[in-house]
Coordinates of C-alpha atoms and ligand atoms in Angstrom, one line a residue:
M332 CA 0.0 0.0 0.0
K333 CA 1.3 3.5 -0.9
F334 CA 0.8 6.7 0.9
E335 CA 1.3 10.1 -0.7
V336 CA 1.3 13.4 1.1
V337 CA 0.1 16.3 -1.0
T338 CA -0.8 19.9 -0.2
G339 CA -4.0 21.1 -1.9
D340 CA -7.7 21.4 -1.9
I341 CA -9.6 18.1 -1.4
T342 CA -12.6 19.4 -3.5
K343 CA -10.2 19.5 -6.5
Q344 CA -8.7 16.0 -6.1
T345 CA -9.6 13.5 -8.7
T346 CA -10.3 10.5 -6.4
A347 CA -12.8 7.7 -5.9
V348 CA -13.4 8.6 -2.3
A349 CA -12.7 11.9 -0.5
V350 CA -12.6 11.2 3.2
V351 CA -13.6 14.1 5.5
N352 CA -14.8 14.0 9.1
L353 CA -17.1 15.4 11.7
F354 CA -17.0 15.6 15.5
S355 CA -20.2 14.6 17.2
G356 CA -22.5 17.5 18.0
V357 CA -21.2 19.7 15.2
I358 CA -24.1 21.1 13.2
E359 CA -22.2 23.3 10.8
P360 CA -19.1 21.6 9.5
G361 CA -16.0 23.7 9.2
G362 CA -12.5 23.4 7.6
A363 CA -12.1 20.9 4.8
T364 CA -15.4 19.2 5.7
G365 CA -17.1 22.6 5.4
A366 CA -15.5 23.2 2.0
V367 CA -16.7 19.9 0.7
D368 CA -20.1 20.5 2.1
S369 CA -20.4 23.8 0.3
A370 CA -19.1 22.3 -2.9
I371 CA -21.8 19.5 -2.9
G372 CA -24.9 21.6 -2.2
S373 CA -24.7 21.3 1.6
T374 CA -25.5 17.6 1.5
I375 CA -23.5 17.0 4.6
S376 CA -25.3 19.7 6.6
K377 CA -28.6 18.4 5.4
L378 CA -27.8 14.8 6.5
I379 CA -26.7 16.2 9.9
E380 CA -30.1 18.0 10.1
A381 CA -31.9 14.8 9.1
G382 CA -30.1 12.9 11.8
E383 CA -28.3 10.5 9.5
I384 CA -24.8 11.9 10.2
K385 CA -24.1 12.3 13.9
G386 CA -20.3 12.3 14.0
G387 CA -20.2 9.4 16.4
A388 CA -16.9 7.5 16.6
S389 CA -16.5 5.0 13.8
E390 CA -19.6 6.2 11.9
A391 CA -18.9 6.3 8.2
T392 CA -21.4 7.8 5.8
L393 CA -21.0 7.5 2.0
I394 CA -22.3 10.3 -0.3
H395 CA -22.2 9.7 -4.1
T396 CA -21.0 12.7 -6.1
L397 CA -20.3 11.0 -9.4
G398 CA -21.2 12.9 -12.6
D399 CA -21.2 16.6 -13.0
R400 CA -24.0 17.5 -10.7
Y401 CA -21.7 19.5 -8.5
G402 CA -19.8 21.5 -11.1
D403 CA -16.1 21.1 -10.8
F404 CA -16.2 19.0 -7.6
A405 CA -13.7 16.3 -8.5
P406 CA -14.1 13.4 -6.1
D407 CA -16.6 10.6 -7.1
R408 CA -17.7 10.1 -3.5
V409 CA -17.4 11.7 -0.1
L410 CA -17.0 9.6 3.0
V411 CA -17.8 11.4 6.2
A412 CA -16.0 9.7 9.1
G413 CA -17.3 10.3 12.6
L414 CA -14.7 11.4 15.1
G415 CA -16.7 11.3 18.3
K416 CA -16.3 14.0 21.0
S417 CA -13.9 16.7 20.1
N418 CA -12.4 16.9 23.6
S419 CA -11.3 13.3 23.8
L420 CA -9.9 12.5 20.3
D421 CA -6.5 10.8 20.4
A422 CA -4.2 9.0 18.0
D423 CA -5.7 5.7 18.8
D424 CA -9.2 6.9 17.9
I425 CA -7.7 8.1 14.6
R426 CA -6.2 4.6 14.0
K427 CA -9.7 3.0 14.5
I428 CA -11.4 5.6 12.3
A429 CA -8.8 5.0 9.5
A430 CA -9.3 1.2 9.9
T431 CA -13.1 1.6 9.5
V432 CA -12.6 3.9 6.5
A433 CA -10.1 1.5 4.8
R434 CA -12.5 -1.4 5.1
R435 CA -15.4 0.7 3.8
V436 CA -13.3 1.9 0.8
R437 CA -12.4 -1.7 0.0
S438 CA -16.0 -2.8 0.3
I439 CA -17.0 -0.4 -2.6
G440 CA -14.2 -1.7 -4.7
A441 CA -12.1 1.4 -4.8
S442 CA -8.3 1.0 -5.0
E443 CA -7.5 4.6 -4.0
A444 CA -8.8 7.3 -1.8
T445 CA -7.9 10.7 -0.5
T446 CA -8.2 11.8 3.2
I447 CA -7.8 14.9 5.2
L448 CA -5.8 14.7 8.5
H449 CA -8.3 13.8 11.2
G450 CA -8.1 15.8 14.3
A451 CA -5.3 18.1 13.1
G452 CA -7.7 21.2 13.1
I453 CA -9.9 21.8 16.2
G454 CA -8.9 18.3 17.5
G455 CA -5.5 19.8 18.3
I456 CA -3.6 16.8 17.2
D457 CA -0.1 17.2 15.6
P458 CA -0.4 16.7 11.8
A459 CA 2.5 14.2 11.9
V460 CA 0.9 12.2 14.7
S461 CA -2.4 12.1 12.8
A462 CA -0.8 11.1 9.6
A463 CA 1.1 8.2 11.3
A464 CA -2.1 7.0 13.0
I465 CA -4.0 7.1 9.6
V466 CA -1.3 5.0 8.0
E467 CA -1.2 2.5 10.9
G468 CA -5.0 2.2 11.0
T469 CA -5.3 1.9 7.2
I470 CA -2.7 -0.8 6.8
L471 CA -3.7 -2.8 9.8
G472 CA -7.5 -2.3 9.4
A473 CA -7.3 -3.4 5.8
Y474 CA -5.2 -6.5 6.6
E475 CA -6.4 -9.8 5.3
F476 CA -5.0 -13.3 5.4
K477 CA -6.2 -15.3 2.4
N478 CA -3.3 -17.6 1.7
Y479 CA -5.5 -20.7 2.2
K480 CA -8.7 -19.6 0.6
S481 CA -9.1 -20.7 -3.0
S482 CA -10.6 -17.8 -4.9
S483 CA -13.8 -19.9 -5.7
N484 CA -14.3 -20.2 -2.0
D485 CA -13.7 -16.6 -1.1
D486 CA -17.1 -15.5 0.3
D487 CA -16.4 -11.8 0.4
D488 CA -16.7 -10.1 -2.9
D489 CA -14.1 -7.4 -2.5
T490 CA -11.6 -6.5 -5.2
G491 CA -7.8 -6.1 -4.9
G492 CA -8.3 -3.6 -2.1
L493 CA -6.9 -0.2 -1.3
E494 CA -3.6 0.5 -3.1
T495 CA -3.0 4.2 -2.7
L496 CA -4.1 6.6 0.0
T497 CA -3.4 10.3 -0.6
I498 CA -3.2 12.4 2.5
I499 CA -3.9 16.1 2.2
E500 CA -1.9 18.4 4.4
L501 CA -3.0 22.1 4.2
D502 CA 0.2 23.6 5.5
S503 CA 2.9 23.1 2.9
G504 CA 5.6 23.9 5.5
K505 CA 4.7 20.7 7.3
A506 CA 4.6 18.4 4.3
N507 CA 8.1 17.1 4.8
E508 CA 7.6 16.3 8.5
V509 CA 4.3 14.6 7.7
Q510 CA 5.9 12.6 4.9
A511 CA 8.7 11.4 7.3
A512 CA 6.1 10.3 9.9
V513 CA 4.1 8.5 7.2
D514 CA 7.2 6.6 6.1
R515 CA 8.1 5.5 9.6
A516 CA 4.5 4.5 10.3
T517 CA 4.4 2.5 7.0
S518 CA 7.5 0.5 8.0
M519 CA 6.0 -0.1 11.5
A520 CA 2.6 -1.2 10.3
N521 CA 3.8 -3.3 7.4
A522 CA 6.1 -5.1 10.0
E523 CA 3.1 -5.7 12.2
A524 CA 1.2 -7.1 9.2
L525 CA 4.2 -9.4 8.5
A526 CA 4.1 -10.6 12.1
R527 CA 0.4 -11.3 11.6
D528 CA 1.1 -13.4 8.5
L529 CA 3.8 -15.4 10.3
V530 CA 1.3 -16.2 13.1
N531 CA -1.7 -16.8 10.9
H532 CA -0.1 -19.6 8.9
P533 CA -1.1 -23.0 10.2
P534 CA 1.4 -24.8 12.4
N535 CA 2.0 -27.6 9.9
I536 CA 3.4 -24.9 7.5
M537 CA 5.0 -22.5 9.9
T538 CA 7.4 -25.0 11.5
P539 CA 10.6 -23.8 13.1
T540 CA 12.3 -24.6 9.7
R541 CA 9.8 -22.4 7.8
L542 CA 10.0 -19.6 10.3
A543 CA 13.8 -19.6 9.9
E544 CA 13.4 -19.5 6.1
E545 CA 11.0 -16.5 6.4
A546 CA 13.5 -14.8 8.7
V547 CA 16.3 -15.4 6.2
A548 CA 14.0 -14.0 3.4
V549 CA 13.3 -10.8 5.5
A550 CA 17.0 -10.3 6.3
E551 CA 18.1 -10.8 2.8
A552 CA 15.5 -8.4 1.4
T553 CA 16.3 -5.6 3.9
D554 CA 19.4 -3.5 3.8
G555 CA 21.3 -3.4 7.1
L556 CA 20.2 -6.8 8.4
S557 CA 22.4 -9.9 8.9
I558 CA 21.1 -13.3 9.9
T559 CA 22.3 -16.4 11.6
V560 CA 20.4 -19.6 11.9
L561 CA 21.8 -22.2 14.3
E562 CA 20.9 -25.8 14.5
R563 CA 20.2 -28.4 17.2
A564 CA 23.9 -29.4 17.2
D565 CA 24.9 -25.8 17.9
A566 CA 22.4 -25.6 20.8
E567 CA 24.0 -28.9 22.1
K568 CA 27.5 -27.4 21.9
M569 CA 26.3 -24.3 23.8
G570 CA 24.6 -26.4 26.5
M571 CA 21.1 -25.2 25.9
G572 CA 19.6 -28.1 27.8
A573 CA 16.4 -26.3 28.8
Y574 CA 15.5 -25.4 25.2
L575 CA 16.6 -28.8 23.8
G576 CA 14.4 -30.6 26.4
V577 CA 11.4 -28.9 24.9
A578 CA 12.5 -29.7 21.4
Q579 CA 13.1 -33.4 22.0
G580 CA 9.4 -34.4 21.7
S581 CA 9.1 -33.2 18.2
H582 CA 10.2 -34.5 14.8
E583 CA 10.6 -30.9 13.6
P584 CA 14.2 -29.7 14.1
P585 CA 14.6 -26.7 16.3
K586 CA 16.0 -23.5 14.8
I587 CA 17.8 -20.6 16.6
I588 CA 17.0 -17.5 14.6
R589 CA 19.2 -14.4 15.1
I590 CA 18.9 -11.2 13.2
D591 CA 21.4 -8.3 13.7
Y592 CA 21.0 -4.7 12.9
A593 CA 24.1 -2.6 13.5
G594 CA 22.8 0.9 13.8
D595 CA 25.7 2.1 16.1
P596 CA 28.7 0.0 15.1
D597 CA 31.2 2.2 17.0
D598 CA 29.4 1.5 20.3
A599 CA 28.7 -2.2 20.7
D600 CA 27.2 -1.5 24.2
N601 CA 24.5 0.7 22.8
N602 CA 22.3 -2.3 22.2
L603 CA 18.8 -3.8 22.6
W604 CA 18.0 -7.4 22.3
I605 CA 14.4 -8.3 21.5
I606 CA 13.8 -12.0 22.3
G607 CA 10.6 -13.7 21.2
K608 CA 9.1 -17.0 22.3
G609 CA 9.0 -19.2 19.3
I610 CA 6.9 -22.3 20.0
T611 CA 5.4 -23.0 16.6
F612 CA 2.8 -25.3 18.1
D613 CA 2.3 -25.8 21.8
S614 CA 0.5 -29.1 22.5
G615 CA 1.6 -29.0 26.1
G616 CA 3.9 -31.9 25.6
L617 CA 3.3 -34.9 27.9
S618 CA 1.4 -32.5 30.1
L619 CA -1.0 -32.4 27.2
K620 CA -3.4 -29.6 26.8
P621 CA -7.1 -30.3 26.4
S622 CA -8.0 -30.0 22.7
S623 CA -9.8 -26.7 23.2
G624 CA -6.7 -25.3 24.8
M625 CA -4.7 -26.2 21.7
E626 CA -6.9 -24.4 19.2
T627 CA -4.9 -21.1 19.3
M628 CA -1.5 -22.6 20.0
K629 CA -0.1 -21.9 16.6
S630 CA 0.1 -18.4 18.0
D631 CA 2.7 -19.5 20.6
M632 CA 5.4 -18.1 18.3
A633 CA 3.8 -14.6 18.2
G634 CA 6.7 -13.2 20.2
G635 CA 9.2 -14.6 17.8
A636 CA 7.2 -13.3 14.8
S637 CA 7.1 -9.8 16.4
V638 CA 10.9 -9.6 16.8
I639 CA 11.6 -10.8 13.3
A640 CA 9.2 -8.3 11.9
A641 CA 10.4 -5.5 14.2
A642 CA 13.9 -6.0 13.0
R643 CA 12.8 -5.3 9.4
A644 CA 11.1 -2.0 10.3
I645 CA 14.0 -0.9 12.5
A646 CA 16.5 -1.5 9.7
E647 CA 14.2 0.4 7.3
I648 CA 14.0 3.4 9.6
G649 CA 17.7 3.3 10.7
P650 CA 18.0 4.5 14.3
K651 CA 21.4 4.8 15.9
I652 CA 21.3 1.7 18.1
N653 CA 22.3 -1.9 17.7
V654 CA 19.4 -4.3 17.8
T655 CA 19.4 -8.1 17.8
A656 CA 16.3 -10.1 17.3
L657 CA 16.5 -13.6 18.7
C658 CA 14.0 -16.5 18.6
L659 CA 14.7 -20.0 19.8
A660 CA 12.1 -21.8 17.7
T661 CA 10.7 -25.3 18.4
E662 CA 7.5 -27.2 18.7
N663 CA 6.3 -28.5 22.0
M664 CA 5.1 -32.0 21.2
P665 CA 4.5 -35.3 23.2
G666 CA 6.5 -37.6 20.8
G667 CA 8.2 -40.7 22.1
G668 CA 11.3 -38.8 22.8
A669 CA 9.5 -36.1 24.7
Q670 CA 10.8 -34.9 28.1
R671 CA 9.1 -36.4 31.1
V672 CA 7.4 -34.8 34.0
S673 CA 10.1 -34.6 36.7
D674 CA 13.0 -34.6 34.3
V675 CA 15.9 -32.3 35.3
V676 CA 17.5 -30.3 32.6
Q677 CA 20.5 -28.0 32.7
A678 CA 20.3 -24.5 31.1
M679 CA 23.2 -22.8 29.3
N680 CA 24.4 -21.1 32.5
G681 CA 24.6 -24.4 34.3
K682 CA 21.4 -24.0 36.4
Y683 CA 19.4 -27.2 36.9
I684 CA 15.7 -27.1 36.3
E685 CA 13.1 -29.6 37.4
V686 CA 10.4 -29.9 34.8
I687 CA 7.2 -30.1 36.8
N688 CA 4.9 -29.4 33.8
T689 CA 6.0 -29.8 30.2
D690 CA 3.4 -27.2 29.2
A691 CA 5.4 -24.6 31.0
E692 CA 7.8 -24.8 28.0
G693 CA 8.1 -21.1 27.1
R694 CA 10.1 -20.2 30.1
L695 CA 12.5 -23.1 29.4
T696 CA 13.3 -21.9 25.9
L697 CA 13.6 -18.3 27.1
A698 CA 16.0 -19.3 29.9
D699 CA 18.5 -20.4 27.3
A700 CA 17.7 -17.5 25.0
L701 CA 18.5 -14.9 27.8
V702 CA 21.7 -16.6 28.8
Y703 CA 22.8 -16.6 25.1
A704 CA 21.9 -12.9 24.8
R705 CA 23.9 -12.0 27.9
E706 CA 26.9 -14.1 26.8
N707 CA 26.8 -12.3 23.5
G708 CA 26.9 -8.8 25.0
A709 CA 23.2 -7.9 25.6
R710 CA 23.0 -4.6 27.6
R711 CA 19.2 -4.4 27.5
M712 CA 16.8 -7.2 26.9
V713 CA 13.1 -7.3 26.2
D714 CA 11.5 -10.8 25.9
I715 CA 8.0 -11.2 24.3
A716 CA 6.1 -14.3 25.1
T717 CA 2.6 -15.8 24.9
L718 CA 3.6 -17.2 28.3
T719 CA 0.7 -17.8 30.7
G720 CA -3.0 -18.2 30.9
G721 CA -2.7 -16.3 34.2
I722 CA -2.0 -13.0 32.4
V723 CA -5.2 -13.5 30.4
V724 CA -7.2 -13.9 33.6
A725 CA -5.4 -11.0 35.3
L726 CA -5.5 -8.4 32.5
G727 CA -7.7 -9.6 29.7
K728 CA -7.2 -7.9 26.4
G729 CA -6.9 -4.3 27.5
N730 CA -3.3 -4.6 28.5
S731 CA -0.4 -7.0 28.1
G732 CA 1.7 -7.8 31.2
A733 CA 5.1 -6.2 31.7
F734 CA 7.6 -7.3 34.3
S735 CA 11.0 -5.9 34.9
N736 CA 14.2 -5.5 36.9
D737 CA 14.8 -2.0 35.6
D738 CA 12.4 1.0 36.1
E739 CA 13.9 3.0 33.3
L740 CA 13.7 0.3 30.6
V741 CA 10.2 -0.7 31.5
N742 CA 9.0 2.9 31.6
A743 CA 10.5 3.5 28.2
L744 CA 8.7 0.4 26.9
I745 CA 5.4 1.4 28.3
A746 CA 5.8 5.0 26.9
A747 CA 6.7 3.5 23.5
G748 CA 3.5 1.4 23.7
D749 CA 1.4 4.4 24.5
K750 CA 2.7 6.2 21.4
R751 CA 1.6 3.3 19.3
G752 CA -1.7 2.5 21.0
Q753 CA -0.5 -0.7 22.6
S754 CA -1.0 -0.9 26.4
F755 CA 1.2 -2.7 28.9
W756 CA 0.6 -2.9 32.6
R757 CA 3.5 -3.5 34.9
L758 CA 3.1 -6.2 37.5
P759 CA 5.3 -6.8 40.5
L760 CA 8.1 -9.3 40.9
D761 CA 7.8 -9.9 44.6
D762 CA 9.9 -12.3 46.7
I763 CA 7.0 -14.4 47.9
A764 CA 6.2 -15.4 44.3
K765 CA 9.9 -15.9 43.6
R766 CA 10.1 -18.5 46.3
Q767 CA 7.4 -20.5 44.6
N768 CA 9.9 -21.6 41.9
R769 CA 12.2 -23.3 44.4
S770 CA 12.7 -27.0 43.7
K771 CA 13.4 -29.7 46.3
I772 CA 16.0 -31.4 44.0
A773 CA 17.2 -28.8 41.5
D774 CA 18.0 -25.1 41.5
L775 CA 14.6 -24.2 40.1
K776 CA 11.3 -25.8 39.0
N777 CA 9.5 -24.7 36.0
T778 CA 6.1 -24.0 37.6
G779 CA 5.4 -22.2 40.8
G780 CA 1.8 -23.3 41.4
R781 CA -1.5 -21.6 40.8
A782 CA -1.1 -18.5 42.8
A783 CA 0.3 -15.5 40.8
H784 CA 1.4 -17.8 38.0
A785 CA 2.1 -15.1 35.5
I786 CA 4.4 -13.6 38.1
T787 CA 6.2 -16.9 39.0
A788 CA 6.7 -17.5 35.2
A789 CA 8.2 -14.0 34.9
H790 CA 10.4 -14.7 37.9
F791 CA 11.7 -17.9 36.3
I792 CA 12.8 -15.9 33.3
G793 CA 14.3 -13.2 35.6
E794 CA 16.6 -15.8 37.1
F795 CA 18.4 -15.9 33.7
A796 CA 18.3 -12.1 33.1
E797 CA 20.2 -11.7 36.3
D798 CA 21.4 -8.0 36.6
T799 CA 21.1 -7.1 32.9
P800 CA 18.2 -4.6 32.4
W801 CA 15.3 -6.7 31.2
V802 CA 11.6 -6.4 30.5
H803 CA 9.4 -9.5 30.1
L804 CA 6.2 -9.0 28.2
D805 CA 3.5 -11.6 28.6
I806 CA 1.2 -11.2 25.5
A807 CA -0.8 -14.4 25.9
G808 CA -4.1 -12.3 26.0
N809 CA -3.3 -10.2 23.0
A810 CA -1.6 -12.3 20.3
M811 CA -4.9 -13.2 18.8
S812 CA -8.1 -11.3 18.2
D813 CA -11.5 -13.1 18.0
G814 CA -13.0 -10.7 15.5
T815 CA -12.4 -7.6 13.4
N816 CA -12.6 -4.5 15.5
G817 CA -10.7 -1.2 15.0
I818 CA -7.2 -1.9 13.7
L819 CA -7.4 -5.6 14.8
T820 CA -8.6 -8.2 12.3
A821 CA -9.7 -11.7 13.2
G822 CA -6.7 -13.9 13.9
A823 CA -3.2 -12.7 14.7
T824 CA -2.7 -9.1 16.0
G825 CA 1.0 -8.8 15.3
L826 CA 1.4 -7.1 18.6
P827 CA 3.7 -5.7 20.0
T828 CA 5.8 -5.2 16.8
R829 CA 5.2 -1.5 16.5
T830 CA 6.0 -0.9 20.2
L831 CA 9.3 -2.7 19.8
V832 CA 10.2 -0.5 16.9
Q833 CA 9.2 2.6 18.7
L834 CA 11.3 1.5 21.7
A835 CA 14.4 1.2 19.6
L836 CA 13.8 4.6 18.1
D837 CA 13.2 6.2 21.5
L838 CA 16.3 4.5 23.1
A839 CA 18.4 5.7 20.1
E840 CA 17.0 9.2 20.5
A841 CA 17.6 9.3 24.3
N842 CA 21.2 8.3 23.7
S843 CA 22.0 11.0 21.1
Ligands
LIG4 N1 1.5 -21.0 25.5 C1 0.9 -21.2 26.8 C2 0.2 -20.0 27.4 C3 -1.0 -19.4 26.7 C4 -2.2 -19.6 27.2 C5 -0.8 -18.6 25.5 C6 -3.3 -19.1 26.5 C7 -1.9 -18.1 24.9 C8 -3.2 -18.3 25.4 C9 2.0 -21.6 27.8 O1 3.0 -22.4 27.3 C10 1.3 -22.5 28.8 O2 0.9 -23.6 28.5 N2 1.2 -22.0 30.0 C11 0.6 -22.7 31.1 C12 1.7 -22.8 32.2 C13 1.3 -23.7 33.3 C14 1.3 -25.2 32.8 C15 2.2 -23.5 34.5 C16 -0.5 -21.8 31.6 O3 -0.4 -20.6 31.7 O4 -1.6 -22.4 31.9
LIG5 MN1 2.6 -24.4 27.2
LIG6 ZN1 3.4 -22.1 25.3

């Protein structure tokens, strides 16, 4: 999808759909909406008067202006997008509006549209912020995954979809700044769409091997990225017993995927490691899940997908920071070679772990991932994992869980998420929960019981972060969306790809 920023008058744009907007309660539209209204015989005002257009959030009213009824009014249609109340509009509302508009434009078969910048007038929103939100909402709201639908079986009748969105900025002095924001947002949102693709593929296709191949393809197609894929034998040499214990129940070979972006080659310590859980299917292993619990477990590599995708956007944008994306990919299967309940495995740092429940596999793979990161010079680490059912119970879908040993890093991450409309809520890492991971026969056990289990899981990973600044994100509640709503479409969300990219930009900025 292409985005073009132009300065000009929307009534003079030759376009299939001219998107304008209205706050709720406004009777006489002003600005660009007012100009369009005047040009089309006050149709908008009349529809407001008739009560059809109310300006409510996510309302979208289509007015046909084809033909020469309105003199030299160039657009073929006008789409009036409701903005809701003028005092509460924020970037996330704009993302949702843009998503609704994108789906509406697609449903009428248009491949291009022109929009004004929502909220940049009386809404008081910075034009660059509005433009970025429009881009994110458009790309993510229009996202579809149709790889396994034969065209004869495709029940929605839409066409190729939106290809070009022209964004009108009235102030020509701001066009460059707006274009730069549009370019960054395009990279971020396309990366999040890539993460969705990787997660949406079924688990018989998106095996660790295929995930590694996709990562190679991303790295090879993107300037500034280098990739390393390590094999089971490498993991054995490094002593990754915790990760290998998970992998041993599957016929699919495990793959260690590492992508490097060297944005600050003169300062190796200026780095960020983003480490994603990469279980391409989580059956639970011998501690088998009930079938209903397995239905969404192809999404157990959503963290891994997000770090691979984020690496691409980071390289495209080019911040002055070194970023390494790491994913220790494997299936968690109950094959004949599977690890047993009560096995003891040894992680890469020598710690012994008693495997109480083979379904608590994510923390085992992340343990070795974090040790590997630290031994390879990580100075800041963020791990992203669909880790626990407990976080879903605690936080639902409104927030993902954040845990950390470093106030500064976790605050930077939460702030980055806020900029991108992705919410994280920090939970404590208290000593009482930490003690629940004590084993009678090993250094640690891999489950800490029912109480606070999202916290004990985070503590387990924290044992391997030691004193390196680290944030753990538990995204189990937010990797998948049940339906299409705002910028989310049914299936994978791609979250928190954009937040990871924003964090890298913000850390680079703070360091300069
Ligand atoms: N991948 C699951 C967590 C999960 C649950 C992700 C729901 C997405 C949606 C994880 O590996 C798991 O099985 N966790 C168990 C741990 C338990 C056995 C200690 C859980 O949280 O129930
Ligand atoms: Mn599991
Ligand atoms: Zn899992």
